[in-house]
Amino acid sequence: MSPQPLQIHVEECKFHNPSRALDTAVLSVHARLRRQLLSPLRWHHQPRCILNLFDLKAPLSKKPRDGVKTTDTVVDAARNLYFRLFVPSVDRDANMPVIIYFHGGGFAYMQVNSIACDDLCRRLCKKTGAVIISVNYRLTPEHKYPCQYDDGFDIVKFIDDNANTDLGNLNLPSYANLKQCFIAGDSAVGNLAHHVAVKACEYELRNVELKGLMTIQPFFESDLDHPACNVFGPKSGDNISRLEFPATMVVVGGVDPLHDWQIRYYEGLKKCGKEAYLIEYPNAFHSFYGLPELEDTALVMEELKNFVRKSIKEL
């Protein structure tokens, strides 16, 4: 099957700064090229070293950059399991919320030090005023399911286990409040965020209290009944009805191919009696939030901030 030609319609996008529309269009072309390389038809023919050519890295910034400092904390070197911590450099109150973030990339591409991931978490940190814990999980196809789910929850347990000993072991600032913790994920790994939240609800965490889940254009599209991708299907066992599942924000794009399954995910949460909020942008394509010049990107960042603040105020 030959790839479809790229079609970029800059005039259909709304920009905060029209003079940078061309730069944003170039980024969009780059994103589509990456998606073509990562399609199921091409993946097994692309060695990791080739894919890494498209994955530029961002260095740590122990000194504030764009108002945010970053450090890395190793959890398991054998698995290359670690997280990058994003901390606002401005003075905050003593109850700064914490967001455990899982980056997108189809489970197969990018890491927490990828420029795209670093930039997104940096913007989220600055906007919400929260400490961001960005998780570096193992990638497929080298590491099969359920490695990614295990890595995600192992980070949560590591944070919970070390919270009472010394926050310095986590590189967390003393004002980070793990009683105001959120889980978030975008694209395919919004799926992982959901499953980590389920495990967190089933596990008796001692120090981490989960207050919210943020899924940004999550991947649940499949005709299979496997509970990993069809979380409310016949084999899922309706496993969240019995849980104290956190309030969930579901971000949907109107022209996202995954749109219908994302809506079904939101409806499934509501049918299970869970608190859920649907945020939809009619003209948004998949991964639009990666382009900061888009008007919808600014809007979704504001919604994420409001969701965090609302959840904290209701404590």
PDB file of C-alpha atoms in Angstrom:
ATOM      1  CA  MET A   1       0.000   0.000   0.000  1.00  0.00           C
ATOM      2  CA  SER A   2       1.528   3.320  -1.040  1.00  0.00           C
ATOM      3  CA  PRO A   3       1.432   6.244   1.415  1.00  0.00           C
ATOM      4  CA  GLN A   4      -1.120   8.988   0.901  1.00  0.00           C
ATOM      5  CA  PRO A   5       0.265  12.356  -0.244  1.00  0.00           C
ATOM      6  CA  LEU A   6       0.682  14.983   2.447  1.00  0.00           C
ATOM      7  CA  GLN A   7      -1.907  17.745   2.378  1.00  0.00           C
ATOM      8  CA  ILE A   8      -1.338  20.743   4.629  1.00  0.00           C
ATOM      9  CA  HIS A   9      -4.015  23.445   4.683  1.00  0.00           C
ATOM     10  CA  VAL A  10      -2.512  26.297   6.673  1.00  0.00           C
ATOM     11  CA  GLU A  11      -5.491  28.562   6.050  1.00  0.00           C
ATOM     12  CA  GLU A  12      -7.746  26.174   7.998  1.00  0.00           C
ATOM     13  CA  CYS A  13      -5.713  26.620  11.201  1.00  0.00           C
ATOM     14  CA  LYS A  14      -6.098  29.494  13.640  1.00  0.00           C
ATOM     15  CA  PHE A  15      -2.817  30.964  14.850  1.00  0.00           C
ATOM     16  CA  HIS A  16      -2.003  33.317  17.705  1.00  0.00           C
ATOM     17  CA  ASN A  17       0.846  34.668  15.592  1.00  0.00           C
ATOM     18  CA  PRO A  18       0.023  34.531  11.849  1.00  0.00           C
ATOM     19  CA  SER A  19       3.605  35.432  10.922  1.00  0.00           C
ATOM     20  CA  ARG A  20       4.687  32.033  12.214  1.00  0.00           C
ATOM     21  CA  ALA A  21       2.095  30.066  10.278  1.00  0.00           C
ATOM     22  CA  LEU A  22       4.719  28.771   7.846  1.00  0.00           C
ATOM     23  CA  ASP A  23       6.928  27.506  10.696  1.00  0.00           C
ATOM     24  CA  THR A  24       3.951  25.682  12.175  1.00  0.00           C
ATOM     25  CA  ALA A  25       3.074  24.185   8.789  1.00  0.00           C
ATOM     26  CA  VAL A  26       6.624  22.836   8.505  1.00  0.00           C
ATOM     27  CA  LEU A  27       6.271  21.243  11.946  1.00  0.00           C
ATOM     28  CA  SER A  28       2.988  19.706  10.829  1.00  0.00           C
ATOM     29  CA  VAL A  29       4.667  18.207   7.747  1.00  0.00           C
ATOM     30  CA  HIS A  30       7.384  16.790   9.998  1.00  0.00           C
ATOM     31  CA  ALA A  31       4.768  15.266  12.288  1.00  0.00           C
ATOM     32  CA  ARG A  32       2.990  13.614   9.365  1.00  0.00           C
ATOM     33  CA  LEU A  33       6.251  12.236   8.030  1.00  0.00           C
ATOM     34  CA  ARG A  34       6.885  10.689  11.439  1.00  0.00           C
ATOM     35  CA  ARG A  35       3.413   9.153  11.467  1.00  0.00           C
ATOM     36  CA  GLN A  36       4.043   7.623   8.038  1.00  0.00           C
ATOM     37  CA  LEU A  37       7.308   6.135   9.249  1.00  0.00           C
ATOM     38  CA  LEU A  38       5.564   4.750  12.312  1.00  0.00           C
ATOM     39  CA  SER A  39       2.560   3.244  10.548  1.00  0.00           C
ATOM     40  CA  PRO A  40       2.027  -0.515  11.107  1.00  0.00           C
ATOM     41  CA  LEU A  41       2.941  -1.196   7.461  1.00  0.00           C
ATOM     42  CA  ARG A  42       6.369   0.393   7.878  1.00  0.00           C
ATOM     43  CA  TRP A  43       7.356  -0.108  11.492  1.00  0.00           C
ATOM     44  CA  HIS A  44       9.099  -3.460  11.303  1.00  0.00           C
ATOM     45  CA  HIS A  45      11.229  -2.194   8.415  1.00  0.00           C
ATOM     46  CA  GLN A  46      12.520   0.823  10.346  1.00  0.00           C
ATOM     47  CA  PRO A  47      15.470   0.134  12.680  1.00  0.00           C
ATOM     48  CA  ARG A  48      15.467   2.142  15.892  1.00  0.00           C
ATOM     49  CA  CYS A  49      18.601   4.003  14.810  1.00  0.00           C
ATOM     50  CA  ILE A  50      16.752   5.340  11.741  1.00  0.00           C
ATOM     51  CA  LEU A  51      13.750   6.453  13.779  1.00  0.00           C
ATOM     52  CA  ASN A  52      16.033   8.206  16.223  1.00  0.00           C
ATOM     53  CA  LEU A  53      17.199  10.502  13.437  1.00  0.00           C
ATOM     54  CA  PHE A  54      13.753  12.135  13.665  1.00  0.00           C
ATOM     55  CA  ASP A  55      13.828  12.266  17.456  1.00  0.00           C
ATOM     56  CA  LEU A  56      15.910  15.260  18.512  1.00  0.00           C
ATOM     57  CA  LYS A  57      16.727  15.464  22.224  1.00  0.00           C
ATOM     58  CA  ALA A  58      16.365  18.235  24.801  1.00  0.00           C
ATOM     59  CA  PRO A  59      19.081  18.616  27.475  1.00  0.00           C
ATOM     60  CA  LEU A  60      18.346  19.069  31.152  1.00  0.00           C
ATOM     61  CA  SER A  61      17.911  22.628  32.363  1.00  0.00           C
ATOM     62  CA  LYS A  62      18.978  22.748  36.007  1.00  0.00           C
ATOM     63  CA  LYS A  63      18.890  26.503  35.641  1.00  0.00           C
ATOM     64  CA  PRO A  64      15.408  27.822  34.750  1.00  0.00           C
ATOM     65  CA  ARG A  65      14.521  27.904  31.070  1.00  0.00           C
ATOM     66  CA  ASP A  66      11.153  29.406  30.156  1.00  0.00           C
ATOM     67  CA  GLY A  67      10.450  29.510  33.890  1.00  0.00           C
ATOM     68  CA  VAL A  68      10.977  25.758  34.402  1.00  0.00           C
ATOM     69  CA  LYS A  69      13.841  23.650  35.801  1.00  0.00           C
ATOM     70  CA  THR A  70      14.347  19.954  34.963  1.00  0.00           C
ATOM     71  CA  THR A  71      16.140  17.005  36.543  1.00  0.00           C
ATOM     72  CA  ASP A  72      16.177  13.261  35.837  1.00  0.00           C
ATOM     73  CA  THR A  73      15.615  10.522  38.433  1.00  0.00           C
ATOM     74  CA  VAL A  74      16.547   6.898  37.663  1.00  0.00           C
ATOM     75  CA  VAL A  75      14.178   4.220  38.952  1.00  0.00           C
ATOM     76  CA  ASP A  76      15.581   1.102  37.246  1.00  0.00           C
ATOM     77  CA  ALA A  77      18.658   1.500  35.057  1.00  0.00           C
ATOM     78  CA  ALA A  78      18.300  -2.031  33.661  1.00  0.00           C
ATOM     79  CA  ARG A  79      14.975  -1.023  32.086  1.00  0.00           C
ATOM     80  CA  ASN A  80      16.050   2.552  31.339  1.00  0.00           C
ATOM     81  CA  LEU A  81      13.105   3.451  33.535  1.00  0.00           C
ATOM     82  CA  TYR A  82      13.366   6.995  34.798  1.00  0.00           C
ATOM     83  CA  PHE A  83      11.405  10.201  34.935  1.00  0.00           C
ATOM     84  CA  ARG A  84      12.120  13.806  34.056  1.00  0.00           C
ATOM     85  CA  LEU A  85      10.949  16.284  36.643  1.00  0.00           C
ATOM     86  CA  PHE A  86       9.654  19.707  35.558  1.00  0.00           C
ATOM     87  CA  VAL A  87       9.476  22.262  38.371  1.00  0.00           C
ATOM     88  CA  PRO A  88       8.244  25.855  38.049  1.00  0.00           C
ATOM     89  CA  SER A  89      11.057  28.199  39.068  1.00  0.00           C
ATOM     90  CA  VAL A  90       8.761  30.905  40.421  1.00  0.00           C
ATOM     91  CA  ASP A  91       7.634  31.012  44.036  1.00  0.00           C
ATOM     92  CA  ARG A  92       4.525  28.940  44.698  1.00  0.00           C
ATOM     93  CA  ASP A  93       2.457  28.006  47.696  1.00  0.00           C
ATOM     94  CA  ALA A  94       3.180  24.972  49.847  1.00  0.00           C
ATOM     95  CA  ASN A  95       0.654  22.766  48.070  1.00  0.00           C
ATOM     96  CA  MET A  96       1.875  22.487  44.509  1.00  0.00           C
ATOM     97  CA  PRO A  97       0.010  19.684  42.693  1.00  0.00           C
ATOM     98  CA  VAL A  98       1.851  16.870  40.939  1.00  0.00           C
ATOM     99  CA  ILE A  99       1.057  15.531  37.453  1.00  0.00           C
ATOM    100  CA  ILE A 100       2.457  12.133  36.439  1.00  0.00           C
ATOM    101  CA  TYR A 101       2.630  12.420  32.658  1.00  0.00           C
ATOM    102  CA  PHE A 102       2.924   9.713  29.986  1.00  0.00           C
ATOM    103  CA  HIS A 103       4.059  10.979  26.594  1.00  0.00           C
ATOM    104  CA  GLY A 104       2.479   9.929  23.305  1.00  0.00           C
ATOM    105  CA  GLY A 105       4.170   8.263  20.358  1.00  0.00           C
ATOM    106  CA  GLY A 106       2.207   5.108  19.630  1.00  0.00           C
ATOM    107  CA  PHE A 107       4.060   3.203  22.394  1.00  0.00           C
ATOM    108  CA  ALA A 108       6.900   3.045  19.867  1.00  0.00           C
ATOM    109  CA  TYR A 109       8.448   6.463  19.493  1.00  0.00           C
ATOM    110  CA  MET A 110       9.983   9.300  21.529  1.00  0.00           C
ATOM    111  CA  GLN A 111      11.257   9.504  25.089  1.00  0.00           C
ATOM    112  CA  VAL A 112      10.924  12.040  27.885  1.00  0.00           C
ATOM    113  CA  ASN A 113      14.005  13.880  26.620  1.00  0.00           C
ATOM    114  CA  SER A 114      12.607  14.191  23.095  1.00  0.00           C
ATOM    115  CA  ILE A 115      12.220  17.847  22.187  1.00  0.00           C
ATOM    116  CA  ALA A 116       8.486  17.473  21.523  1.00  0.00           C
ATOM    117  CA  CYS A 117       7.866  15.778  24.898  1.00  0.00           C
ATOM    118  CA  ASP A 118      10.107  18.153  26.809  1.00  0.00           C
ATOM    119  CA  ASP A 119       8.444  21.190  25.247  1.00  0.00           C
ATOM    120  CA  LEU A 120       4.911  19.931  25.960  1.00  0.00           C
ATOM    121  CA  CYS A 121       5.668  19.149  29.621  1.00  0.00           C
ATOM    122  CA  ARG A 122       7.473  22.471  30.031  1.00  0.00           C
ATOM    123  CA  ARG A 123       4.411  24.345  28.752  1.00  0.00           C
ATOM    124  CA  LEU A 124       2.077  22.259  30.917  1.00  0.00           C
ATOM    125  CA  CYS A 125       4.222  22.891  33.986  1.00  0.00           C
ATOM    126  CA  LYS A 126       4.309  26.630  33.408  1.00  0.00           C
ATOM    127  CA  LYS A 127       0.586  26.852  32.670  1.00  0.00           C
ATOM    128  CA  THR A 128      -0.753  24.735  35.529  1.00  0.00           C
ATOM    129  CA  GLY A 129       1.865  25.630  38.141  1.00  0.00           C
ATOM    130  CA  ALA A 130       2.212  21.916  38.856  1.00  0.00           C
ATOM    131  CA  VAL A 131       5.267  19.714  39.212  1.00  0.00           C
ATOM    132  CA  ILE A 132       5.354  17.391  36.182  1.00  0.00           C
ATOM    133  CA  ILE A 133       6.774  13.869  36.452  1.00  0.00           C
ATOM    134  CA  SER A 134       7.298  12.747  32.845  1.00  0.00           C
ATOM    135  CA  VAL A 135       7.762   8.966  32.659  1.00  0.00           C
ATOM    136  CA  ASN A 136      10.263   7.253  30.364  1.00  0.00           C
ATOM    137  CA  TYR A 137       8.695   3.836  29.746  1.00  0.00           C
ATOM    138  CA  ARG A 138      10.014   1.063  27.485  1.00  0.00           C
ATOM    139  CA  LEU A 139       9.058   1.163  23.813  1.00  0.00           C
ATOM    140  CA  THR A 140       7.573  -1.399  21.480  1.00  0.00           C
ATOM    141  CA  PRO A 141       8.280  -3.525  19.424  1.00  0.00           C
ATOM    142  CA  GLU A 142      11.454  -4.288  21.374  1.00  0.00           C
ATOM    143  CA  HIS A 143       9.411  -4.535  24.564  1.00  0.00           C
ATOM    144  CA  LYS A 144       6.029  -6.170  24.271  1.00  0.00           C
ATOM    145  CA  TYR A 145       2.767  -5.538  26.104  1.00  0.00           C
ATOM    146  CA  PRO A 146       2.325  -5.226  29.067  1.00  0.00           C
ATOM    147  CA  CYS A 147       5.815  -3.773  29.689  1.00  0.00           C
ATOM    148  CA  GLN A 148       4.636  -0.192  29.207  1.00  0.00           C
ATOM    149  CA  TYR A 149       1.753  -0.593  31.671  1.00  0.00           C
ATOM    150  CA  ASP A 150       4.088  -2.191  34.224  1.00  0.00           C
ATOM    151  CA  ASP A 151       6.640   0.603  33.844  1.00  0.00           C
ATOM    152  CA  GLY A 152       3.954   3.235  34.303  1.00  0.00           C
ATOM    153  CA  PHE A 153       2.623   1.810  37.535  1.00  0.00           C
ATOM    154  CA  ASP A 154       6.121   1.046  38.852  1.00  0.00           C
ATOM    155  CA  ILE A 155       6.804   4.788  38.709  1.00  0.00           C
ATOM    156  CA  VAL A 156       3.674   5.458  40.765  1.00  0.00           C
ATOM    157  CA  LYS A 157       4.725   2.859  43.351  1.00  0.00           C
ATOM    158  CA  PHE A 158       8.281   4.228  43.443  1.00  0.00           C
ATOM    159  CA  ILE A 159       6.971   7.704  44.201  1.00  0.00           C
ATOM    160  CA  ASP A 160       4.590   6.337  46.833  1.00  0.00           C
ATOM    161  CA  ASP A 161       7.291   4.211  48.496  1.00  0.00           C
ATOM    162  CA  ASN A 162       9.802   7.050  48.700  1.00  0.00           C
ATOM    163  CA  ALA A 163       7.469   9.858  49.692  1.00  0.00           C
ATOM    164  CA  ASN A 164       7.873   9.350  53.447  1.00  0.00           C
ATOM    165  CA  THR A 165      11.620   8.764  53.404  1.00  0.00           C
ATOM    166  CA  ASP A 166      13.004  11.828  51.700  1.00  0.00           C
ATOM    167  CA  LEU A 167      11.584  13.789  48.809  1.00  0.00           C
ATOM    168  CA  GLY A 168      15.206  14.394  47.851  1.00  0.00           C
ATOM    169  CA  ASN A 169      15.354  10.790  46.650  1.00  0.00           C
ATOM    170  CA  LEU A 170      12.728  11.763  44.096  1.00  0.00           C
ATOM    171  CA  ASN A 171      14.209  15.196  43.390  1.00  0.00           C
ATOM    172  CA  LEU A 172      10.786  16.554  44.307  1.00  0.00           C
ATOM    173  CA  PRO A 173      10.662  19.991  45.923  1.00  0.00           C
ATOM    174  CA  SER A 174       9.403  20.049  49.512  1.00  0.00           C
ATOM    175  CA  TYR A 175       6.288  21.967  48.457  1.00  0.00           C
ATOM    176  CA  ALA A 176       5.138  19.277  46.007  1.00  0.00           C
ATOM    177  CA  ASN A 177       1.910  17.832  47.398  1.00  0.00           C
ATOM    178  CA  LEU A 178       1.438  14.161  46.555  1.00  0.00           C
ATOM    179  CA  LYS A 179      -2.023  14.324  48.095  1.00  0.00           C
ATOM    180  CA  GLN A 180      -2.945  16.391  45.024  1.00  0.00           C
ATOM    181  CA  CYS A 181      -1.733  14.021  42.337  1.00  0.00           C
ATOM    182  CA  PHE A 182      -2.975  13.686  38.762  1.00  0.00           C
ATOM    183  CA  ILE A 183      -2.240  11.216  35.970  1.00  0.00           C
ATOM    184  CA  ALA A 184      -2.154  12.411  32.364  1.00  0.00           C
ATOM    185  CA  GLY A 185      -1.343  11.003  28.947  1.00  0.00           C
ATOM    186  CA  ASP A 186      -1.728  11.971  25.328  1.00  0.00           C
ATOM    187  CA  SER A 187      -2.477  10.106  22.116  1.00  0.00           C
ATOM    188  CA  ALA A 188      -1.940   6.324  22.305  1.00  0.00           C
ATOM    189  CA  VAL A 189      -0.543   6.649  25.797  1.00  0.00           C
ATOM    190  CA  GLY A 190      -3.721   8.256  27.069  1.00  0.00           C
ATOM    191  CA  ASN A 191      -4.691   4.585  27.051  1.00  0.00           C
ATOM    192  CA  LEU A 192      -1.753   3.777  29.328  1.00  0.00           C
ATOM    193  CA  ALA A 193      -2.730   6.643  31.647  1.00  0.00           C
ATOM    194  CA  HIS A 194      -6.188   5.098  32.026  1.00  0.00           C
ATOM    195  CA  HIS A 195      -4.792   1.676  32.932  1.00  0.00           C
ATOM    196  CA  VAL A 196      -2.256   3.119  35.374  1.00  0.00           C
ATOM    197  CA  ALA A 197      -5.107   5.033  37.036  1.00  0.00           C
ATOM    198  CA  VAL A 198      -7.064   1.763  37.338  1.00  0.00           C
ATOM    199  CA  LYS A 199      -4.085   0.037  38.970  1.00  0.00           C
ATOM    200  CA  ALA A 200      -3.580   2.996  41.292  1.00  0.00           C
ATOM    201  CA  CYS A 201      -7.201   2.694  42.427  1.00  0.00           C
ATOM    202  CA  GLU A 202      -6.831  -1.034  43.034  1.00  0.00           C
ATOM    203  CA  TYR A 203      -3.539  -0.718  44.888  1.00  0.00           C
ATOM    204  CA  GLU A 204      -3.384   0.586  48.450  1.00  0.00           C
ATOM    205  CA  LEU A 205      -1.203   3.646  47.922  1.00  0.00           C
ATOM    206  CA  ARG A 206      -0.103   5.178  51.203  1.00  0.00           C
ATOM    207  CA  ASN A 207       1.178   8.610  50.227  1.00  0.00           C
ATOM    208  CA  VAL A 208      -0.082   9.340  46.739  1.00  0.00           C
ATOM    209  CA  GLU A 209      -3.716  10.406  46.387  1.00  0.00           C
ATOM    210  CA  LEU A 210      -5.075  10.435  42.858  1.00  0.00           C
ATOM    211  CA  LYS A 211      -7.378  13.419  42.273  1.00  0.00           C
ATOM    212  CA  GLY A 212      -7.813  13.402  38.523  1.00  0.00           C
ATOM    213  CA  LEU A 213      -7.062  11.776  35.167  1.00  0.00           C
ATOM    214  CA  MET A 214      -6.402  13.770  32.001  1.00  0.00           C
ATOM    215  CA  THR A 215      -6.581  11.885  28.700  1.00  0.00           C
ATOM    216  CA  ILE A 216      -5.704  13.974  25.641  1.00  0.00           C
ATOM    217  CA  GLN A 217      -6.982  12.375  22.422  1.00  0.00           C
ATOM    218  CA  PRO A 218      -6.479   8.876  23.888  1.00  0.00           C
ATOM    219  CA  PHE A 219      -6.194   5.742  21.777  1.00  0.00           C
ATOM    220  CA  PHE A 220      -8.964   3.213  22.300  1.00  0.00           C
ATOM    221  CA  GLU A 221      -9.684   2.406  18.656  1.00  0.00           C
ATOM    222  CA  SER A 222      -9.920  -1.302  18.000  1.00  0.00           C
ATOM    223  CA  ASP A 223     -12.357  -3.943  16.847  1.00  0.00           C
ATOM    224  CA  LEU A 224     -10.743  -6.370  19.272  1.00  0.00           C
ATOM    225  CA  ASP A 225     -12.226  -7.231  22.645  1.00  0.00           C
ATOM    226  CA  HIS A 226      -8.890  -7.148  24.451  1.00  0.00           C
ATOM    227  CA  PRO A 227      -9.356  -5.107  27.651  1.00  0.00           C
ATOM    228  CA  ALA A 228      -6.175  -3.127  26.943  1.00  0.00           C
ATOM    229  CA  CYS A 229      -7.727  -1.329  23.983  1.00  0.00           C
ATOM    230  CA  ASN A 230     -11.457  -1.888  24.537  1.00  0.00           C
ATOM    231  CA  VAL A 231     -11.744  -0.929  28.195  1.00  0.00           C
ATOM    232  CA  PHE A 232     -15.526  -1.218  28.328  1.00  0.00           C
ATOM    233  CA  GLY A 233     -15.774  -4.274  26.083  1.00  0.00           C
ATOM    234  CA  PRO A 234     -17.110  -7.727  26.984  1.00  0.00           C
ATOM    235  CA  LYS A 235     -13.737  -8.880  28.369  1.00  0.00           C
ATOM    236  CA  SER A 236     -13.033  -5.812  30.461  1.00  0.00           C
ATOM    237  CA  GLY A 237     -15.231  -7.003  33.305  1.00  0.00           C
ATOM    238  CA  ASP A 238     -16.552  -3.459  33.751  1.00  0.00           C
ATOM    239  CA  ASN A 239     -13.618  -3.106  36.119  1.00  0.00           C
ATOM    240  CA  ILE A 240     -13.987   0.539  37.128  1.00  0.00           C
ATOM    241  CA  SER A 241     -17.592   0.497  38.351  1.00  0.00           C
ATOM    242  CA  ARG A 242     -16.405  -0.902  41.671  1.00  0.00           C
ATOM    243  CA  LEU A 243     -13.520   1.557  42.008  1.00  0.00           C
ATOM    244  CA  GLU A 244     -13.268   5.075  43.363  1.00  0.00           C
ATOM    245  CA  PHE A 245     -12.079   6.222  39.968  1.00  0.00           C
ATOM    246  CA  PRO A 246     -10.942   9.848  39.751  1.00  0.00           C
ATOM    247  CA  ALA A 247     -12.651  12.612  37.794  1.00  0.00           C
ATOM    248  CA  THR A 248     -11.557  12.295  34.187  1.00  0.00           C
ATOM    249  CA  MET A 249     -11.051  14.874  31.476  1.00  0.00           C
ATOM    250  CA  VAL A 250     -11.296  13.575  27.896  1.00  0.00           C
ATOM    251  CA  VAL A 251      -9.954  15.859  25.151  1.00  0.00           C
ATOM    252  CA  VAL A 252     -11.265  15.123  21.650  1.00  0.00           C
ATOM    253  CA  GLY A 253     -10.498  16.562  18.212  1.00  0.00           C
ATOM    254  CA  GLY A 254     -13.287  16.755  15.642  1.00  0.00           C
ATOM    255  CA  VAL A 255     -11.131  15.567  12.728  1.00  0.00           C
ATOM    256  CA  ASP A 256      -9.132  13.022  14.725  1.00  0.00           C
ATOM    257  CA  PRO A 257      -9.518   9.507  13.217  1.00  0.00           C
ATOM    258  CA  LEU A 258      -9.824   8.235  16.800  1.00  0.00           C
ATOM    259  CA  HIS A 259     -12.712  10.603  17.562  1.00  0.00           C
ATOM    260  CA  ASP A 260     -15.552   8.079  17.772  1.00  0.00           C
ATOM    261  CA  TRP A 261     -13.712   5.737  20.129  1.00  0.00           C
ATOM    262  CA  GLN A 262     -12.738   8.655  22.346  1.00  0.00           C
ATOM    263  CA  ILE A 263     -16.406   9.616  22.600  1.00  0.00           C
ATOM    264  CA  ARG A 264     -17.241   6.012  23.479  1.00  0.00           C
ATOM    265  CA  TYR A 265     -14.603   6.100  26.203  1.00  0.00           C
ATOM    266  CA  TYR A 266     -16.209   9.202  27.699  1.00  0.00           C
ATOM    267  CA  GLU A 267     -19.672   7.622  27.469  1.00  0.00           C
ATOM    268  CA  GLY A 268     -18.338   4.432  29.077  1.00  0.00           C
ATOM    269  CA  LEU A 269     -17.076   6.423  32.045  1.00  0.00           C
ATOM    270  CA  LYS A 270     -20.455   8.073  32.466  1.00  0.00           C
ATOM    271  CA  LYS A 271     -22.289   4.730  32.230  1.00  0.00           C
ATOM    272  CA  CYS A 272     -20.078   3.429  35.018  1.00  0.00           C
ATOM    273  CA  GLY A 273     -21.211   6.349  37.153  1.00  0.00           C
ATOM    274  CA  LYS A 274     -17.890   8.179  37.037  1.00  0.00           C
ATOM    275  CA  GLU A 275     -17.286  11.904  36.909  1.00  0.00           C
ATOM    276  CA  ALA A 276     -16.142  12.755  33.397  1.00  0.00           C
ATOM    277  CA  TYR A 277     -15.752  15.908  31.330  1.00  0.00           C
ATOM    278  CA  LEU A 278     -15.665  15.994  27.540  1.00  0.00           C
ATOM    279  CA  ILE A 279     -13.636  18.791  25.936  1.00  0.00           C
ATOM    280  CA  GLU A 280     -14.047  18.825  22.152  1.00  0.00           C
ATOM    281  CA  TYR A 281     -12.444  21.011  19.498  1.00  0.00           C
ATOM    282  CA  PRO A 282     -14.353  20.561  16.206  1.00  0.00           C
ATOM    283  CA  ASN A 283     -11.485  21.500  13.874  1.00  0.00           C
ATOM    284  CA  ALA A 284      -8.640  19.881  15.798  1.00  0.00           C
ATOM    285  CA  PHE A 285      -6.554  17.121  14.232  1.00  0.00           C
ATOM    286  CA  HIS A 286      -4.663  14.423  16.132  1.00  0.00           C
ATOM    287  CA  SER A 287      -1.796  15.763  18.284  1.00  0.00           C
ATOM    288  CA  PHE A 288      -2.763  19.395  17.641  1.00  0.00           C
ATOM    289  CA  TYR A 289      -1.599  20.315  21.168  1.00  0.00           C
ATOM    290  CA  GLY A 290       2.002  19.755  20.040  1.00  0.00           C
ATOM    291  CA  LEU A 291       1.810  22.954  17.982  1.00  0.00           C
ATOM    292  CA  PRO A 292       1.836  25.893  20.409  1.00  0.00           C
ATOM    293  CA  GLU A 293       0.908  28.408  17.704  1.00  0.00           C
ATOM    294  CA  LEU A 294      -2.559  26.930  17.273  1.00  0.00           C
ATOM    295  CA  GLU A 295      -5.427  28.670  19.023  1.00  0.00           C
ATOM    296  CA  ASP A 296      -6.893  25.325  20.147  1.00  0.00           C
ATOM    297  CA  THR A 297      -3.588  24.495  21.856  1.00  0.00           C
ATOM    298  CA  ALA A 298      -3.871  27.575  24.046  1.00  0.00           C
ATOM    299  CA  LEU A 299      -7.481  26.679  24.799  1.00  0.00           C
ATOM    300  CA  VAL A 300      -6.720  23.103  25.842  1.00  0.00           C
ATOM    301  CA  MET A 301      -3.867  24.258  28.081  1.00  0.00           C
ATOM    302  CA  GLU A 302      -6.331  26.573  29.810  1.00  0.00           C
ATOM    303  CA  GLU A 303      -8.788  23.684  30.230  1.00  0.00           C
ATOM    304  CA  LEU A 304      -6.077  21.494  31.759  1.00  0.00           C
ATOM    305  CA  LYS A 305      -5.177  24.249  34.207  1.00  0.00           C
ATOM    306  CA  ASN A 306      -8.827  24.770  35.146  1.00  0.00           C
ATOM    307  CA  PHE A 307      -9.365  21.033  35.637  1.00  0.00           C
ATOM    308  CA  VAL A 308      -6.430  20.829  38.056  1.00  0.00           C
ATOM    309  CA  ARG A 309      -7.509  23.900  39.996  1.00  0.00           C
ATOM    310  CA  LYS A 310     -11.138  22.773  40.162  1.00  0.00           C
ATOM    311  CA  SER A 311     -10.131  19.330  41.452  1.00  0.00           C
ATOM    312  CA  ILE A 312      -7.943  20.865  44.144  1.00  0.00           C
ATOM    313  CA  LYS A 313     -10.589  23.346  45.284  1.00  0.00           C
ATOM    314  CA  GLU A 314     -13.054  20.499  45.784  1.00  0.00           C
ATOM    315  CA  LEU A 315     -10.754  18.706  48.225  1.00  0.00           C
TER     316      LEU A 315
END
